[in-house]
Short mmCIF file of C-alpha atoms in Angstrom, two decimals:
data_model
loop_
_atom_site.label_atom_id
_atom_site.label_comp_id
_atom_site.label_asym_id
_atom_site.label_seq_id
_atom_site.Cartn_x
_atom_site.Cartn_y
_atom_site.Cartn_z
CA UNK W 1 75.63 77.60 1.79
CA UNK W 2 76.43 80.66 4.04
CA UNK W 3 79.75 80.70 5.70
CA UNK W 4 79.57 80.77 9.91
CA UNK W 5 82.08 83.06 11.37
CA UNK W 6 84.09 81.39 14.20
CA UNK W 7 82.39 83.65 16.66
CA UNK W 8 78.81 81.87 15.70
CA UNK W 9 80.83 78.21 15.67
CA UNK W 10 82.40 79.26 19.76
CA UNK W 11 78.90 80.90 20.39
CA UNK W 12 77.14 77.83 19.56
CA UNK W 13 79.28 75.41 21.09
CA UNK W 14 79.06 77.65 24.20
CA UNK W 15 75.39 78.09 24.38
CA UNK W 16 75.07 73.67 24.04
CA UNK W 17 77.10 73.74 27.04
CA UNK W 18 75.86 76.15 29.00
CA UNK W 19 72.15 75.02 28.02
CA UNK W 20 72.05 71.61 27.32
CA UNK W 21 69.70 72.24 24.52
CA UNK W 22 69.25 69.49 21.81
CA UNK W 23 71.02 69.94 18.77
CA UNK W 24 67.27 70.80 17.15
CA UNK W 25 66.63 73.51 19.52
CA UNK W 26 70.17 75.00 18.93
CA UNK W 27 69.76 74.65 15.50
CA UNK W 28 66.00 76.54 15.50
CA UNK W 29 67.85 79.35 18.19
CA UNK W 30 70.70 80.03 15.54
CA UNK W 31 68.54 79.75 12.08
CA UNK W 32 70.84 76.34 11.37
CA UNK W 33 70.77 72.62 10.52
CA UNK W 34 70.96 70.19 12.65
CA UNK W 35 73.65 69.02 10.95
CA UNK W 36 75.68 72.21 10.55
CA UNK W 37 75.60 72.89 14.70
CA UNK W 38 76.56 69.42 15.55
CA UNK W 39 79.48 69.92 12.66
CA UNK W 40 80.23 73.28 14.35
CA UNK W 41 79.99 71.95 17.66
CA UNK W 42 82.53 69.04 17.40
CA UNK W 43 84.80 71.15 15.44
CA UNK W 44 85.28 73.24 18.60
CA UNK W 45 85.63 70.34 20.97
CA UNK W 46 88.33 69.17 19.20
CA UNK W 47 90.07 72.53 19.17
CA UNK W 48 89.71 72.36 22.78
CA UNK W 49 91.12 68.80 23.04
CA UNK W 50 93.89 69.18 20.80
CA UNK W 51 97.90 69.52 22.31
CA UNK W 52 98.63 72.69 21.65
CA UNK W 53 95.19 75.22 22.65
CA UNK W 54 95.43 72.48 25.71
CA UNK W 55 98.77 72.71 26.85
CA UNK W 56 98.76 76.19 26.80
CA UNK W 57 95.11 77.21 28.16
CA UNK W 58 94.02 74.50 30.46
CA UNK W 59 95.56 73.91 34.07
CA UNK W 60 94.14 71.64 36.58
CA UNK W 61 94.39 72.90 40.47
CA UNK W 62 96.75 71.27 42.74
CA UNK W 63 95.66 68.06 44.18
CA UNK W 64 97.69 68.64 47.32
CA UNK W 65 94.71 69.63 50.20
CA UNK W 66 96.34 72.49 52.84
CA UNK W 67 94.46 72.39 55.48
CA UNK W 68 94.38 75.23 58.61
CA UNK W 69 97.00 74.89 61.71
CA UNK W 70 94.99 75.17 64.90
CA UNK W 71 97.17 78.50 66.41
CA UNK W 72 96.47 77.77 70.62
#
């Protein structure tokens, strides 16, 4: 079996969620198995999900709404 470079795991992951493509037509794009981009897929969401690439890359906006004076 031929090792994917992490850059072919991200790309992957990123072109699922930018497409929405079945696993099958991922795998067909990418010359893959089925089973090696949904491995390669879930391997990155949890990368994404875990403390520390979360804590440290992902910031939610303020929920505090400003909204404009009226200046008469």
């Amino acid at each position: 079996s031929s090792q994917v470079s992490l850059e072919e795991q991200l790309s992957i992951f990123l072109y699922i969620c930018v497409t929405g493509l079945l696993i099958r037509h991922v795998g067909e794009c990418f010359q893959r198995s089925n089973d090696m981009i949904s491995r390669y897929f879930h391997k990155m969401v949890k990368i994404f999900v875990l403390e520390p690439f979360y804590s440290k890359h992902i910031a939610f906006a303020s929920l505090t709404i400003s909204t404009p004076q009226n200046h008469q």
